[in-house]
Short mmCIF file of C-alpha atoms in Angstrom, two decimals:
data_model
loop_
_atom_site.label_atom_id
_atom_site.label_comp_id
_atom_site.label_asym_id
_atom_site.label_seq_id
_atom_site.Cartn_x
_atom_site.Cartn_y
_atom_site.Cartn_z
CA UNK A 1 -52.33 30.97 43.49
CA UNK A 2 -52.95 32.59 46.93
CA UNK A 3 -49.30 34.01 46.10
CA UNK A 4 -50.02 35.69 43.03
CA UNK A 5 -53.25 37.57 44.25
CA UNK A 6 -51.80 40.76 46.27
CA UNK A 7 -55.45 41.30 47.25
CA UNK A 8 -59.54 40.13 47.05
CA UNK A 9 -62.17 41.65 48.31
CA UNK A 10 -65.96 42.45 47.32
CA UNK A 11 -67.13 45.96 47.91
CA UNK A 12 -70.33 47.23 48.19
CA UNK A 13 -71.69 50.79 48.00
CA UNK A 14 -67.75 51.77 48.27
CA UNK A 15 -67.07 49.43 51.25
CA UNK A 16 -64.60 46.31 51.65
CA UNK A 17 -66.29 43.55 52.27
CA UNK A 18 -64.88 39.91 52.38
CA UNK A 19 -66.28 37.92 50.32
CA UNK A 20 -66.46 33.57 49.74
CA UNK A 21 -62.39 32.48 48.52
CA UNK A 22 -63.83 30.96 45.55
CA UNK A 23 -63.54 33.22 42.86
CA UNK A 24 -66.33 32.25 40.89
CA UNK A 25 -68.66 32.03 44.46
CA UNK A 26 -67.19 35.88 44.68
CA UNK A 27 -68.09 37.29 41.30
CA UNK A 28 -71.61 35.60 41.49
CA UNK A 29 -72.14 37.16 44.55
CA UNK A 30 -70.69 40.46 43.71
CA UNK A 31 -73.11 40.59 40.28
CA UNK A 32 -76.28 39.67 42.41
CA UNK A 33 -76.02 42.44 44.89
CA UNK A 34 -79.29 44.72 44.32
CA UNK A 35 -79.05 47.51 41.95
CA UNK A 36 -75.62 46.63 40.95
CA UNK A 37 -73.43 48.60 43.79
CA UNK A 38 -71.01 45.83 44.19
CA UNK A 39 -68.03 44.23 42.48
CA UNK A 40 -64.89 42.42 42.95
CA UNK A 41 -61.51 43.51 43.10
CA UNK A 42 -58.50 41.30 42.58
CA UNK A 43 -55.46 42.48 42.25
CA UNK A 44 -52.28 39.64 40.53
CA UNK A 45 -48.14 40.19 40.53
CA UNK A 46 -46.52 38.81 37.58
CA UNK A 47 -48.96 35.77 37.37
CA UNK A 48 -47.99 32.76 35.33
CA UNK A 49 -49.78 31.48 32.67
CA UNK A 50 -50.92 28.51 34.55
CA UNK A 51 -52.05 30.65 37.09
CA UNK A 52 -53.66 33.40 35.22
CA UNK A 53 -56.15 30.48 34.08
CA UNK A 54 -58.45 30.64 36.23
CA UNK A 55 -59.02 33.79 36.59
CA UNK A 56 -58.97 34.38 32.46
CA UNK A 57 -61.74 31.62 33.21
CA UNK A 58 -63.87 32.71 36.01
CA UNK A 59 -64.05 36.06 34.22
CA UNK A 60 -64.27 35.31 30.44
CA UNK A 61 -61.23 37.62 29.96
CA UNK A 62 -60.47 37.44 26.31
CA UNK A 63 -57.47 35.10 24.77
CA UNK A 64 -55.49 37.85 23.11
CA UNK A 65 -55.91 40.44 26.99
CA UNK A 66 -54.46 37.50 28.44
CA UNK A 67 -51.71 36.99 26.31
CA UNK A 68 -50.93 40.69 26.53
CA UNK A 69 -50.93 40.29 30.64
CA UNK A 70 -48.71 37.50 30.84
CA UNK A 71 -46.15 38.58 28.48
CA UNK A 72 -45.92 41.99 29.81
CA UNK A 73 -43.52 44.44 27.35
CA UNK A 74 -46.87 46.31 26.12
CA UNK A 75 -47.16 49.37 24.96
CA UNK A 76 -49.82 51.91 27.06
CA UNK A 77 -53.40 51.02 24.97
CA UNK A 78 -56.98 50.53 25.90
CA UNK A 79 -58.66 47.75 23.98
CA UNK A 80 -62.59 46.84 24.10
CA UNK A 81 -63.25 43.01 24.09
CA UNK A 82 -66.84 41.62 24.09
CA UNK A 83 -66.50 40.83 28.06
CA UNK A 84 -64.27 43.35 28.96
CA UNK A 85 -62.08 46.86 28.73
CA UNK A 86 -58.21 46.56 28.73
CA UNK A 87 -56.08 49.29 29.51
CA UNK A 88 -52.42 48.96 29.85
CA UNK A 89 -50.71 51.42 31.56
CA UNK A 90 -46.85 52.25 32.48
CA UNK A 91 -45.55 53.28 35.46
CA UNK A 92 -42.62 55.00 35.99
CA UNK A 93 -40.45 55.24 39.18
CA UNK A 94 -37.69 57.68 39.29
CA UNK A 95 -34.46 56.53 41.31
CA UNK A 96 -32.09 59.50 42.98
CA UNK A 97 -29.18 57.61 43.79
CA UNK A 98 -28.41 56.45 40.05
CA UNK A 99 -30.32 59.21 38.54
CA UNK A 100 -32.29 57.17 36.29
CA UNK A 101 -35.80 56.11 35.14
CA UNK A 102 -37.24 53.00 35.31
CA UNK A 103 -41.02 51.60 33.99
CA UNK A 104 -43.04 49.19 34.99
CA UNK A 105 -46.69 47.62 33.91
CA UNK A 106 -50.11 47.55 35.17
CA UNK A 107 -52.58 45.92 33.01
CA UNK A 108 -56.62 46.43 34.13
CA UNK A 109 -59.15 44.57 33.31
CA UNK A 110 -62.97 46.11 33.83
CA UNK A 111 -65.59 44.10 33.02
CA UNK A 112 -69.70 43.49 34.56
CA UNK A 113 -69.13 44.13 38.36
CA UNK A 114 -65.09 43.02 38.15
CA UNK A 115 -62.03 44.91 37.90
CA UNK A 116 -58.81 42.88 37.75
CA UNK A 117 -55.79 44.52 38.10
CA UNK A 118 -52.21 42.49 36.89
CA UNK A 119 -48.90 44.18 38.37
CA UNK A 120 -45.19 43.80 36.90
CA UNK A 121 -42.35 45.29 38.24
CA UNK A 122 -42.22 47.37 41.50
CA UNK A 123 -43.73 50.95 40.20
CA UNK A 124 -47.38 49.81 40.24
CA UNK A 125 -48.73 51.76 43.04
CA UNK A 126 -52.07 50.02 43.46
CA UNK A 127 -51.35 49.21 46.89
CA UNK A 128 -51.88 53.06 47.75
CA UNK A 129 -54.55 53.48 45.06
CA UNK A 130 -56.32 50.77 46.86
CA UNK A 131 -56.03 52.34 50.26
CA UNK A 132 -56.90 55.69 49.06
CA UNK A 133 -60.03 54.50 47.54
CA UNK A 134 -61.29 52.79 50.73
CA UNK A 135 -60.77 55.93 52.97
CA UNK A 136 -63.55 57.01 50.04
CA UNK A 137 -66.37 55.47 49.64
CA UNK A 138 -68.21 57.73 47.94
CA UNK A 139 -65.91 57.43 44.83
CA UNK A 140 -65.31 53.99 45.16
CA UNK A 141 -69.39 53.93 45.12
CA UNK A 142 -69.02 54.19 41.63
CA UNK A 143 -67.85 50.88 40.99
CA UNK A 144 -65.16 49.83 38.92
CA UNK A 145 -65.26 52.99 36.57
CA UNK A 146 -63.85 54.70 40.14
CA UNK A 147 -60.71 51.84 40.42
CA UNK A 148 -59.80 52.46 36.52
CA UNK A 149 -59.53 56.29 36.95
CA UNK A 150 -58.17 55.83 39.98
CA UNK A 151 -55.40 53.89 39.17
CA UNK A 152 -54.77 56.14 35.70
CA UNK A 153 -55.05 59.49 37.88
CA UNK A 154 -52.02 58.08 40.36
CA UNK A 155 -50.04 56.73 37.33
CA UNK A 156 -50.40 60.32 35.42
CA UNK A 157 -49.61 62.16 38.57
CA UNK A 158 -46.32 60.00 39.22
CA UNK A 159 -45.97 61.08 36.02
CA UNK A 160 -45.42 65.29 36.75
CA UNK A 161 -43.41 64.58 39.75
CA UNK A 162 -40.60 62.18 37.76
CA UNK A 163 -40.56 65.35 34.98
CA UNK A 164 -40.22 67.60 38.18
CA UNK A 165 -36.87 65.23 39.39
CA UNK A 166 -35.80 64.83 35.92
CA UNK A 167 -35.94 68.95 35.44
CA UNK A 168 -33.76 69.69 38.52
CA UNK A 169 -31.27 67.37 37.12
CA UNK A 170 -30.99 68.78 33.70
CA UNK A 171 -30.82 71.95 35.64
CA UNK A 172 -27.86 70.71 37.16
CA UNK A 173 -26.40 69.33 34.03
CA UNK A 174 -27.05 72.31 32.27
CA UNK A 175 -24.93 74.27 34.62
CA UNK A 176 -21.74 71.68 34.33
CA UNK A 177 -22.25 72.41 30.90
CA UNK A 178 -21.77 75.94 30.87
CA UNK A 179 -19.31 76.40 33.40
CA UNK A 180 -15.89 78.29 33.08
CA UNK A 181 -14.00 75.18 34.31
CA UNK A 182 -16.08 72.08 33.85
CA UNK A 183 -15.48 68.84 34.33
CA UNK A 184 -14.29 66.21 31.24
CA UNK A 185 -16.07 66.85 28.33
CA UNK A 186 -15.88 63.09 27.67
CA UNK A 187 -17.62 62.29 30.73
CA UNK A 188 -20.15 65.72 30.35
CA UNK A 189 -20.91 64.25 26.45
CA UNK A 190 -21.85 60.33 28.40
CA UNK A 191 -23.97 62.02 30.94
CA UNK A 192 -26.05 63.92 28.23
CA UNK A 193 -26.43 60.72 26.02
CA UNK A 194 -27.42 58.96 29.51
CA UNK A 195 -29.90 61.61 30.13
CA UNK A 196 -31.54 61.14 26.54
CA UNK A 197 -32.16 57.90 27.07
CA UNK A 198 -33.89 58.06 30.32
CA UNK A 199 -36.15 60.54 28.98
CA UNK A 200 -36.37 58.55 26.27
CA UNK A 201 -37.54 56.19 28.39
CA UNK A 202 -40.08 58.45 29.95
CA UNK A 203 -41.47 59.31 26.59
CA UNK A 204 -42.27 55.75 25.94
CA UNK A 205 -44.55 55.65 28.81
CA UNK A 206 -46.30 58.86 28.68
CA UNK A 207 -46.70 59.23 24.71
CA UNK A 208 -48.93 55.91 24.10
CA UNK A 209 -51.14 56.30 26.71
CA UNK A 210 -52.29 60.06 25.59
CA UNK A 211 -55.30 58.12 23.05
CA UNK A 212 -56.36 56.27 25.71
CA UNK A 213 -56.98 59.11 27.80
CA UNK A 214 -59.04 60.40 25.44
CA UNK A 215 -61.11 57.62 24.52
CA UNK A 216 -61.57 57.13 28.06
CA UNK A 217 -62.80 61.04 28.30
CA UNK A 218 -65.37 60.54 25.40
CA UNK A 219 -68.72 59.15 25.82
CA UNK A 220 -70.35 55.63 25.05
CA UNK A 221 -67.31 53.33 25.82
CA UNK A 222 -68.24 49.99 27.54
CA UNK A 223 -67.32 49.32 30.80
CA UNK A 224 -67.40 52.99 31.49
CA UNK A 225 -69.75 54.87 33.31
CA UNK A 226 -70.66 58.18 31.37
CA UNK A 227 -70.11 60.48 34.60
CA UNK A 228 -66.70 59.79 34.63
CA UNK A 229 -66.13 61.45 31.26
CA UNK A 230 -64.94 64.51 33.76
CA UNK A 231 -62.69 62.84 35.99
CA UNK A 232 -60.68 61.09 32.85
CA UNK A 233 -60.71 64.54 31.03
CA UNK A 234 -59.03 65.84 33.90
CA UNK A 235 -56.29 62.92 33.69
CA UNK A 236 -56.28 63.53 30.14
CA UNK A 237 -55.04 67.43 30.92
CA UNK A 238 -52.57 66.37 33.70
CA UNK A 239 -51.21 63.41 31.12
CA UNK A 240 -50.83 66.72 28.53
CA UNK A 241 -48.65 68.27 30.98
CA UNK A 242 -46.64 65.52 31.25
CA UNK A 243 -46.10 65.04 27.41
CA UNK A 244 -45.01 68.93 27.51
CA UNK A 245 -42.73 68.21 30.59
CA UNK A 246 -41.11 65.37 28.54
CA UNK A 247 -40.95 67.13 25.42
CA UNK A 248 -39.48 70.59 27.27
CA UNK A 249 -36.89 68.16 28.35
CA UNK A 250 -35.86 66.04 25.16
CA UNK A 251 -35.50 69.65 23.11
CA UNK A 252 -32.91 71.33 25.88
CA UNK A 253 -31.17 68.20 26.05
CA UNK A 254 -30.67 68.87 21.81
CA UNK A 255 -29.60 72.09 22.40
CA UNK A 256 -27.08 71.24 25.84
CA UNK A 257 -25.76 68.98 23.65
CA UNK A 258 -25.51 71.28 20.87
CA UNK A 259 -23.39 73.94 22.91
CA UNK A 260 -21.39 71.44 24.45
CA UNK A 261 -20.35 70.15 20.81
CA UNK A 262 -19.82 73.73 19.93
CA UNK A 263 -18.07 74.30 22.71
CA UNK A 264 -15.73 71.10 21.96
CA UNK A 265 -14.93 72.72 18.97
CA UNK A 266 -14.24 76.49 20.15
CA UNK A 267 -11.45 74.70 22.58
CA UNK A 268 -10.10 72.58 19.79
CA UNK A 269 -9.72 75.40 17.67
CA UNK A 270 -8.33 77.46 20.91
CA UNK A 271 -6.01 74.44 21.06
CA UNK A 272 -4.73 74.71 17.40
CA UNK A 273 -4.25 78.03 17.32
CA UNK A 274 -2.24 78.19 20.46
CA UNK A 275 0.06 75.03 18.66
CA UNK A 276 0.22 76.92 15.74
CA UNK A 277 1.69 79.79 17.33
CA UNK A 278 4.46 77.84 19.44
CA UNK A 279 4.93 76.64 16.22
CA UNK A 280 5.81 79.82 14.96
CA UNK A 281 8.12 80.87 17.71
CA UNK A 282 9.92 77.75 17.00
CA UNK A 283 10.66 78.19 14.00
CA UNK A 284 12.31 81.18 13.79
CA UNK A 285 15.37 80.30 15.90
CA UNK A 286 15.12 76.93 14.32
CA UNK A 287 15.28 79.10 10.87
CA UNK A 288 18.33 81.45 12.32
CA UNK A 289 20.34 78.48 13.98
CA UNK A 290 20.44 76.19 10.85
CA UNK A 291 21.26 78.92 8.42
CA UNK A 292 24.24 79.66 10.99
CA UNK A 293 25.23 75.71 10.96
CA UNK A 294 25.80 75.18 7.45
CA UNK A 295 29.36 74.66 7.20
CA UNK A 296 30.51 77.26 4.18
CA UNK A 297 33.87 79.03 3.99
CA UNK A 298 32.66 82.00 3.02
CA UNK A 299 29.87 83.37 5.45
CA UNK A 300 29.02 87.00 6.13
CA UNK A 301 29.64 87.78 9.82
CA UNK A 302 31.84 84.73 10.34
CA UNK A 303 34.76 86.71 11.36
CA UNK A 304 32.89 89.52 13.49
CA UNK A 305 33.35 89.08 17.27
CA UNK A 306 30.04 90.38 18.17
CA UNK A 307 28.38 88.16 15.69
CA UNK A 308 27.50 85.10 18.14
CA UNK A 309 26.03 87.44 20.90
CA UNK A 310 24.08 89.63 17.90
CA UNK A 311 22.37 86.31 16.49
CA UNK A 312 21.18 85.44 20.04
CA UNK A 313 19.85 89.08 20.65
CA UNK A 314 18.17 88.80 17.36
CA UNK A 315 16.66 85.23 17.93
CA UNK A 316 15.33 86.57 21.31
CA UNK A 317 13.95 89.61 20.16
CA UNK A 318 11.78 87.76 17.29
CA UNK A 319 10.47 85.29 20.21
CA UNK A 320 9.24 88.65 21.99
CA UNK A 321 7.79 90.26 18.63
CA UNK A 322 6.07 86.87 17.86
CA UNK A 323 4.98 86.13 21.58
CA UNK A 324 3.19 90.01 21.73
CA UNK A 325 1.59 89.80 18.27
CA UNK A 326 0.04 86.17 18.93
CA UNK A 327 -1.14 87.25 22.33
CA UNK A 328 -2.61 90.82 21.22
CA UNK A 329 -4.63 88.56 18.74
CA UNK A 330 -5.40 86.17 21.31
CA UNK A 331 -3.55 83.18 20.02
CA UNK A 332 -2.03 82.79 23.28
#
């Protein structure tokens, strides 16, 4: 079990205290502190069920939360149990070397002087959230209202810098596209489908979680401490930002991939017109030599001794009429 918690502690008026190892001894101690400025803080990575237990125990988490935090795969939401709030949230990490997006999960639960916080995957970045609060006490005074918004204002914020990394990329793309001698268009038309589906990706994360936000922003939801209406409103506005960002990006990808299609098709059509016209050329002497092969006794010109040498001349002199009139209409 002591592998699975990341981290314990009690805190009081916004300060870490330790606190007994016993969870239960900890949450009784945390919920008899005068005037209720103290709770627990525990935060889990990728728990079992077996393990998960007694915590879903200690804390009268509710069966269908728990179920949701061990099986991970969730969809951002914020549900309202009898004992508790449950928010799920996504986090998304942006990798430069591959150029691609990847999500994780971070489930909270925030209950009567608890907050319980279940990691999976490697973008959670409670770690930081968790220093950052205890270099404040006077937010963290606010109890576990301050760790929920907390953790939702450093998700949402990851949130604008991944749209930033994924903009200068599609930047970049964007000029490949429209460059006078780009690359494969096989490997350009991969890269944009690629691209969709990392921002597709994004979208997943950011979209769901925008009702949350703004149930969290509206008054009289347990669990939540009416100040913070604010603070969430504020994460509500930076998560619309992000929803634009991701949106901005899925409708320039349609239209990159729209000129690059269209421009597939100007060069095929460049392409056929340019084998057309070789065509063309071709056929004429083709035309002039076999009417000159057919073996008939009677043939004007037969007998003429310039007639070999005139054939030729006029053979090369319909390449050169052919060859100017294509290119003057830009065939060639």
């Amino acid at each position: 079990m002591r592998a699975v918690i990341v981290d314990c502690a009690i805190y009081r008026e916004g300060r870490r205290t330790e606190g007994p190892s016993d969870l239960s001894d900890a949450l009784a101690e945390a919920r008899a502190a005068s005037a209720g400025d103290a709770f627990l803080w525990i935060g889990l990575h990728e728990p079992t069920e077996k393990e998960f237990d007694l915590v879903s125990s200690e804390f009268g988490l509710h069966p269908l939360a728990v179920e949701d935090a061990l099986s991970a795969h969730q969809r951002p939401k914020l549900e309202v149990y009898d004992d508790s709030l449950f928010a799920v949230l996504k986090p998304v990490i942006y990798e430069p070397e591959t150029d691609t997006v990847t999500t994780g999960e971070l489930m909270v639960f925030v209950g009567d002087s608890f907050v319980v916080t279940v990691r999976h995957g490697e973008g959670a970045p409670l770690a930081a959230v968790r220093h950052r609060l205890e270099a404040e006490p006077e937010v963290l005074r606010h109890g576990p209202t301050a760790v929920l918004y907390a953790v939702s204002d450093a998700v949402v914020d990851h949130y604008i810098e991944v749209g930033a990394e994924l903009q200068t990329d599609l930047e970049e793309l964007e000029a490949e596209v429209f460059a006078p001698f780009s690359r494969d268009s096989k490997n350009t038309a991969a890269r944009i489908y690629t691209f969709k589906r990392q921002v597709l990706e994004f979208r997943r994360a950011t979209g769901p979680l925008a009702q949350p936000m703004l149930r969290l922003s509206n008054p009289g939801l347990p669990f939540v401490d009416d100040h913070a209406q604010p603070f969430f409103r504020d994460v509500s506005d930076h998560l619309t930002r992000a929803n634009e960002q991701v949106e901005g990006l899925d409708r320039l990808l349609s239209d990159i991939l729209s000129a690059h299609l269209a421009q597939m098709s100007v060069r095929q059509n460049d392409d056929m017109r340019k084998i057309s016209a070789w065509a063309a050329m071709a056929a004429v002497p083709t035309m002039v030599a076999g009417i000159y092969g057919m073996n008939f006794k009677h043939m004007p010109e037969l007998g003429w001794v310039w007639a070999y040498p005139a054939v030729i001349l006029l053979m090369v002199m319909s390449e050169i009429g052919l060859f100017r009139l294509f290119k003057r209409r830009g065939w060639l």
